[in-house]
CSV table of C-alpha atoms in Angstrom, one decimal:
chain,number,residue,atom,x,y,z
F,1,MET,CA,-31.4,-20.0,18.7
F,2,SER,CA,-34.4,-21.3,20.7
F,3,THR,CA,-35.1,-20.0,24.2
F,4,LEU,CA,-33.9,-23.1,25.8
F,5,ALA,CA,-30.6,-23.1,24.0
F,6,ALA,CA,-30.3,-19.2,24.8
F,7,ALA,CA,-30.8,-20.0,28.5
F,8,ARG,CA,-28.2,-22.8,28.5
F,9,ALA,CA,-25.8,-20.5,26.7
F,10,ASP,CA,-26.3,-17.8,29.3
F,11,ASN,CA,-26.0,-20.4,32.2
F,12,PHE,CA,-29.5,-19.7,33.4
F,13,TYR,CA,-31.0,-23.3,32.7
F,14,TYR,CA,-31.4,-25.4,35.8
F,15,PRO,CA,-32.0,-29.0,34.7
F,16,PRO,CA,-34.6,-31.1,36.7
F,17,GLU,CA,-32.1,-33.2,38.2
F,18,TRP,CA,-30.1,-30.4,39.9
F,19,THR,CA,-30.5,-29.5,43.6
F,20,PRO,CA,-29.1,-26.6,45.4
F,21,ASP,CA,-27.0,-28.8,47.6
F,22,GLN,CA,-24.9,-29.7,44.5
F,23,GLY,CA,-23.4,-26.4,44.2
F,24,SER,CA,-23.4,-24.2,41.2
F,25,LEU,CA,-24.3,-25.0,37.7
F,26,ASN,CA,-20.6,-25.2,36.6
F,27,LYS,CA,-19.8,-27.6,39.3
F,28,PHE,CA,-22.9,-29.6,38.6
F,29,ASN,CA,-21.8,-29.8,34.7
F,30,GLY,CA,-18.3,-30.3,35.6
F,31,GLN,CA,-16.8,-27.2,33.8
F,32,HIS,CA,-15.0,-24.1,34.6
F,33,ALA,CA,-16.8,-20.7,34.7
F,34,LEU,CA,-14.5,-19.4,31.8
F,35,ARG,CA,-15.2,-22.4,29.6
F,36,GLU,CA,-12.7,-22.8,26.9
F,37,ARG,CA,-10.5,-20.1,28.0
F,38,ALA,CA,-9.6,-22.1,31.0
F,39,ARG,CA,-8.7,-25.5,29.2
F,40,LYS,CA,-5.0,-24.9,30.2
F,41,LEU,CA,-5.5,-23.4,33.6
F,42,ASP,CA,-4.0,-26.5,35.2
F,43,GLN,CA,-0.6,-25.4,33.5
F,44,GLY,CA,-1.0,-21.9,34.7
F,45,ILE,CA,-2.2,-20.6,31.2
F,46,LEU,CA,-5.3,-18.5,30.5
F,47,ILE,CA,-6.7,-17.7,27.1
F,48,ILE,CA,-7.2,-14.1,26.7
F,49,ARG,CA,-7.7,-11.7,24.0
F,50,PHE,CA,-4.5,-9.8,23.5
F,51,GLU,CA,-4.1,-6.5,21.4
F,52,MET,CA,-0.8,-5.6,19.6
F,53,PRO,CA,0.7,-2.7,21.5
F,54,TYR,CA,2.8,-1.4,18.4
F,55,ASN,CA,3.5,-2.2,14.7
F,56,ILE,CA,5.6,-5.3,14.3
F,57,TRP,CA,7.2,-7.3,11.4
F,58,CYS,CA,6.4,-11.0,11.5
F,59,GLY,CA,9.4,-13.3,11.9
F,60,GLY,CA,7.8,-16.1,9.7
F,61,CYS,CA,6.8,-14.2,6.4
F,62,ASN,CA,8.1,-10.7,7.2
F,63,SER,CA,4.5,-9.1,6.9
F,64,MET,CA,3.5,-6.2,9.0
F,65,ILE,CA,1.0,-6.6,11.7
F,66,ALA,CA,-0.5,-3.3,12.6
F,67,LYS,CA,-1.0,-1.9,16.1
F,68,GLY,CA,-4.4,-2.8,17.6
F,69,VAL,CA,-4.8,-6.3,16.0
F,70,ARG,CA,-6.2,-8.7,18.3
F,71,PHE,CA,-5.2,-12.4,18.8
F,72,ASN,CA,-6.0,-15.4,21.1
F,73,ALA,CA,-3.1,-15.4,23.1
F,74,GLU,CA,-1.9,-17.7,26.0
F,75,LYS,CA,-1.3,-15.7,29.2
F,76,LYS,CA,1.3,-16.9,31.7
F,77,GLN,CA,3.1,-15.5,34.7
F,78,VAL,CA,6.9,-15.9,34.1
F,79,GLY,CA,8.3,-13.8,36.9
F,80,ASN,CA,8.0,-10.7,39.4
F,81,TYR,CA,9.5,-7.2,39.4
F,82,TYR,CA,9.2,-6.5,43.0
F,83,SER,CA,5.5,-7.0,43.7
F,84,THR,CA,4.4,-6.6,39.9
F,85,LYS,CA,3.8,-9.8,38.1
F,86,ILE,CA,5.6,-10.3,34.5
F,87,TRP,CA,3.2,-11.8,32.0
F,88,ASN,CA,4.1,-13.7,29.0
F,89,PHE,CA,1.8,-13.8,25.9
F,90,THR,CA,2.1,-16.4,23.3
F,91,MET,CA,0.1,-16.2,20.1
F,92,LYS,CA,0.2,-17.2,16.4
F,93,SER,CA,0.1,-14.8,13.5
F,94,ALA,CA,-2.8,-15.1,11.2
F,95,CYS,CA,-0.6,-14.7,8.0
F,96,CYS,CA,1.6,-17.8,8.4
F,97,ARG,CA,0.7,-19.2,11.8
F,98,HIS,CA,4.1,-18.3,13.1
F,99,GLU,CA,4.6,-18.2,16.9
F,100,ILE,CA,5.1,-14.8,18.5
F,101,VAL,CA,6.1,-14.2,22.2
F,102,ILE,CA,5.6,-10.9,23.9
F,103,GLN,CA,6.4,-10.2,27.4
F,104,THR,CA,5.7,-7.1,29.8
F,105,ASP,CA,8.4,-5.0,31.2
F,106,PRO,CA,7.2,-3.3,34.4
F,107,LYS,CA,10.5,-1.6,34.9
F,108,ASN,CA,10.3,0.5,31.8
F,109,CYS,CA,6.5,0.3,31.5
F,110,LEU,CA,6.7,-1.4,28.0
F,111,TYR,CA,6.0,-4.6,26.0
F,112,VAL,CA,9.0,-6.5,24.9
F,113,ILE,CA,9.2,-8.9,22.0
F,114,ILE,CA,10.8,-12.2,23.1
F,115,SER,CA,10.8,-14.1,19.7
F,116,GLY,CA,8.9,-14.6,16.6
F,117,ALA,CA,8.8,-10.9,15.5
F,118,GLN,CA,10.6,-7.6,15.4
F,119,GLN,CA,9.2,-4.1,16.4
F,120,LYS,CA,8.8,-1.8,13.4
F,121,ILE,CA,11.0,1.4,14.1
F,122,GLU,CA,9.4,4.6,13.2
F,123,GLU,CA,11.5,7.6,13.5
F,124,TYR,CA,10.0,11.3,13.2
F,125,ASP,CA,10.9,14.7,13.9
F,126,ASN,CA,9.1,16.5,16.7
F,127,GLU,CA,8.8,19.7,14.6
F,128,ASP,CA,7.4,17.9,11.6
F,129,ALA,CA,4.9,15.9,13.8
F,130,GLU,CA,4.0,19.1,15.7
F,131,THR,CA,4.6,17.5,19.0
F,132,LEU,CA,6.4,18.1,22.3
F,133,ALA,CA,9.8,16.2,22.9
F,134,LEU,CA,9.5,14.1,26.0
F,135,PRO,CA,12.3,14.7,28.7
F,136,VAL,CA,15.1,12.4,28.7
F,137,GLU,CA,16.1,10.1,31.5
F,138,GLU,CA,18.7,12.6,32.9
F,139,GLU,CA,16.0,15.3,32.9
F,140,LYS,CA,13.6,13.0,34.8
F,141,GLY,CA,16.3,12.2,37.4
F,142,LYS,CA,17.1,15.9,37.8
F,143,LEU,CA,13.3,16.7,38.4
F,144,ALA,CA,13.6,14.4,41.6
F,145,ASP,CA,16.1,17.2,43.0
F,146,PRO,CA,13.9,19.8,44.9
F,147,PHE,CA,16.4,22.6,44.2
F,148,TYR,CA,16.6,21.9,40.4
F,149,ARG,CA,12.7,21.8,40.3
F,150,LEU,CA,12.7,25.0,42.3
F,151,GLU,CA,14.9,26.9,39.6
F,152,HIS,CA,12.7,25.5,36.9
F,153,GLN,CA,9.5,26.7,38.6
F,154,GLU,CA,11.0,30.2,38.7
F,155,ASN,CA,12.0,30.2,35.0
F,156,ASP,CA,8.5,29.0,34.3
F,157,ILE,CA,7.0,31.9,36.2
F,158,LYS,CA,9.0,34.4,34.2
F,159,LYS,CA,8.1,33.0,31.0
F,160,LYS,CA,4.4,33.2,32.2
F,161,LYS,CA,4.8,36.8,33.1
F,162,GLU,CA,6.4,37.7,29.7
F,163,ALA,CA,3.7,35.9,27.7
F,164,GLU,CA,0.8,37.2,29.8
F,165,PRO,CA,0.3,40.6,28.0
F,166,VAL,CA,0.1,38.6,24.7
F,167,LEU,CA,-2.3,36.0,26.0
F,168,VAL,CA,-4.4,38.7,27.5
F,169,ARG,CA,-4.6,40.5,24.2
F,170,LEU,CA,-5.5,37.5,22.3
F,171,GLN,CA,-8.2,36.7,24.7
F,172,ARG,CA,-9.7,40.2,24.3
F,173,VAL,CA,-9.5,39.9,20.4
F,174,SER,CA,-11.2,36.4,20.7
F,175,ASP,CA,-13.9,37.8,23.1
F,176,ALA,CA,-14.6,40.8,20.8
F,177,ARG,CA,-14.9,38.6,17.7
F,178,HIS,CA,-17.4,36.2,19.2
F,179,ALA,CA,-19.3,38.8,21.3
F,180,ASP,CA,-22.2,39.2,18.9
F,181,ASP,CA,-23.4,35.8,18.0
F,182,TYR,CA,-26.3,37.1,15.9
F,183,ALA,CA,-24.0,39.1,13.4
F,184,LEU,CA,-21.5,36.1,13.1
F,185,ASN,CA,-24.5,33.8,12.2
F,186,LYS,CA,-25.9,36.3,9.8
F,187,VAL,CA,-22.4,36.5,8.0
F,188,LEU,CA,-21.8,32.8,7.9
F,189,ARG,CA,-25.5,32.3,6.5
F,190,SER,CA,-24.9,34.9,3.9
F,191,LYS,CA,-21.6,33.5,2.8
F,192,LEU,CA,-23.3,29.9,2.6
F,193,ARG,CA,-26.3,31.5,0.6
F,194,ASN,CA,-23.8,33.1,-2.0
F,195,GLN,CA,-21.9,29.9,-2.2
F,196,LYS,CA,-25.0,27.7,-3.0
F,197,LYS,CA,-26.2,30.3,-5.5
F,198,ARG,CA,-22.6,30.2,-7.1
F,199,VAL,CA,-22.6,26.4,-7.4
F,200,ALA,CA,-26.2,26.3,-8.8
F,201,GLU,CA,-25.1,28.9,-11.5
F,202,GLU,CA,-22.0,26.6,-12.4
F,203,GLU,CA,-24.1,23.5,-12.6
F,204,ALA,CA,-26.5,25.2,-15.0
F,205,THR,CA,-23.7,26.5,-17.2
F,206,SER,CA,-22.2,22.9,-17.3
F,207,ARG,CA,-25.6,21.5,-18.2
F,208,LYS,CA,-26.0,24.0,-21.1
F,209,MET,CA,-22.5,23.0,-22.4
F,210,GLY,CA,-23.3,19.3,-22.3
F,211,ILE,CA,-20.8,18.5,-19.5
F,212,GLY,CA,-21.7,16.3,-16.6
F,213,ILE,CA,-19.3,17.9,-14.0
F,214,ARG,CA,-19.2,21.2,-12.6
F,215,LEU,CA,-16.6,23.6,-13.9
F,216,LEU,CA,-14.5,25.9,-11.8
F,217,PRO,CA,-14.7,29.7,-12.5
F,218,PRO,CA,-12.1,30.8,-15.1
F,219,SER,CA,-8.8,32.4,-14.1
F,220,GLU,CA,-6.1,34.2,-15.8
F,221,GLU,CA,-3.6,31.3,-15.2
F,222,ASP,CA,-6.0,29.0,-17.1
F,223,THR,CA,-6.5,31.4,-19.9
F,224,ALA,CA,-2.7,31.9,-20.5
F,225,ALA,CA,-2.2,28.2,-20.3
F,226,ALA,CA,-5.0,27.6,-22.9
F,227,SER,CA,-3.5,30.2,-25.1
F,228,ARG,CA,-0.3,28.5,-25.4
F,229,VAL,CA,-1.6,25.2,-26.5
F,230,LYS,CA,-1.7,24.8,-30.3
F,231,PHE,CA,-3.6,22.0,-32.0
F,232,ALA,CA,-2.3,20.7,-35.2
F,233,SER,CA,-4.7,21.1,-38.4
F,234,LYS,CA,-6.0,17.9,-40.2
F,235,PHE,CA,-3.6,18.5,-43.2
F,236,HIS,CA,-0.4,18.6,-40.9
F,237,LYS,CA,-1.8,15.4,-39.0
F,238,ASN,CA,-2.5,13.5,-42.2
F,239,GLN,CA,1.1,14.6,-43.6
F,240,LYS,CA,2.7,13.4,-40.5
F,241,GLU,CA,1.0,10.1,-40.5
F,242,LYS,CA,1.9,9.5,-44.1
F,243,ARG,CA,5.6,10.4,-43.4
F,244,ALA,CA,5.7,8.1,-40.6
F,245,LEU,CA,4.2,5.3,-42.5
F,246,ILE,CA,6.6,5.8,-45.4
F,247,LYS,CA,9.6,6.0,-42.9
F,248,SER,CA,8.6,2.7,-41.1
F,249,SER,CA,7.9,0.8,-44.4
F,250,SER,CA,10.9,-1.0,-46.4
F,251,ILE,CA,12.5,0.6,-49.5
F,252,PHE,CA,11.8,-2.6,-51.5
F,253,SER,CA,8.1,-2.5,-50.8
F,254,SER,CA,7.1,-0.7,-54.0
F,255,THR,CA,8.2,-3.5,-56.4
F,256,SER,CA,6.6,-6.2,-54.2
F,257,ALA,CA,3.3,-4.2,-54.0
F,258,SER,CA,3.1,-3.7,-57.8
F,259,THR,CA,3.8,-7.5,-58.3
F,260,ALA,CA,1.1,-8.3,-55.7
F,261,LYS,CA,-1.4,-6.1,-57.5
F,262,GLN,CA,-0.6,-7.7,-60.8
F,263,TYR,CA,-1.4,-11.2,-59.3
F,264,GLU,CA,-4.5,-10.0,-57.8
F,265,LEU,CA,-5.8,-8.6,-61.1
F,266,ALA,CA,-4.9,-11.8,-63.0
F,267,GLY,CA,-6.8,-13.8,-60.5
F,268,LYS,CA,-9.8,-11.7,-61.0
F,269,ARG,CA,-9.7,-12.1,-64.7
F,270,ARG,CA,-9.4,-15.9,-64.2
F,271,LYS,CA,-12.6,-16.0,-62.1
F,272,ILE,CA,-14.6,-13.7,-64.6
F,273,ASN,CA,-13.5,-16.2,-67.5
F,274,ALA,CA,-14.4,-19.1,-65.6
F,275,THR,CA,-17.9,-17.6,-64.7
F,276,ALA,CA,-18.6,-16.8,-68.3
F,277,ALA,CA,-17.5,-20.3,-69.4
F,278,SER,CA,-19.9,-22.1,-66.9
F,279,ASN,CA,-22.8,-19.8,-67.8
F,280,LEU,CA,-22.2,-20.6,-71.5
F,281,LEU,CA,-22.3,-24.3,-70.7
F,282,VAL,CA,-25.6,-24.0,-68.6
F,283,GLY,CA,-27.1,-21.6,-71.1
F,284,GLY,CA,-27.6,-18.9,-68.6
F,285,TYR,CA,-27.2,-16.2,-71.1
F,286,LYS,CA,-26.9,-15.7,-74.9
F,287,PRO,CA,-23.6,-14.8,-76.6
F,288,SER,CA,-23.1,-11.5,-78.0
F,289,SER,CA,-22.6,-10.8,-81.7
F,290,TRP,CA,-18.9,-10.4,-81.3
F,291,ALA,CA,-18.8,-13.8,-79.5
F,292,LYS,CA,-20.8,-15.4,-82.4
F,293,SER,CA,-18.5,-14.0,-85.1
F,294,ALA,CA,-15.6,-15.1,-83.3
F,295,SER,CA,-16.9,-18.6,-82.9
F,296,SER,CA,-18.1,-18.7,-86.7
F,297,SER,CA,-14.6,-17.7,-87.7
F,298,SER,CA,-13.0,-20.4,-85.7
F,299,LYS,CA,-15.2,-23.0,-87.3
F,300,ARG,CA,-14.3,-21.8,-90.7
F,301,ARG,CA,-10.6,-22.2,-90.1
F,302,ILE,CA,-11.3,-25.9,-88.7
């Protein structure tokens, strides 16, 4: 992009015919400051970049649209919840161009799907996910009561006093373990040095064996598993292959095979006789004494 084009794109280029009394550059060019995003501003619609708040199923092609995928959405106010505005976002999915409408819910602090999609329900156990369970609505309502909050505060203080000795002991152990930084660093460097040495030895052993990968050190379990493996000898392998071939072949294959072999031998004999006859006609080689005697006897008979 040239310098002039870059200046125009950044809205820093003032043409020669512009004067300060004509107002801003947007007013002079007859355009909005938001450009294409404000093309439907007369309808109360602003084009924004909307990010999907959770995983959903597309209503058109039933494909999953992941959380965080961004869309060019039309933002429009559709109501109020007290003094908070309720916004409506209309967008089209990239998979099938199906229209999806999502709306804000200020009362519950959520995004609600109005049409075109369905929220993907993901259930999990708090213990498996290692997270804390959030208080339910009843618990939230009770926390607004000062007496209920005071009772819980006393229970929390009791739990703190019970757990304080354990926490203090753990803190002392942690401080004693990390007090000498030089010793910890020395142990760590020694451990890494031994590990590098062991890896180099394993790689050298693998290269001597002609293997391109590093082998793990031998273990008793691997030795026991290898001892239980028995490889079949070549004789047994050939015997099994022959038996499998015999079982898979037909019981009438012997007669047909002998007949085919006889036909093959007869064909070879015909080829040999035809070659000998052609050589005799051309004079390629002299007939033997046996052939001469056979030919003279035949002439005498004639």
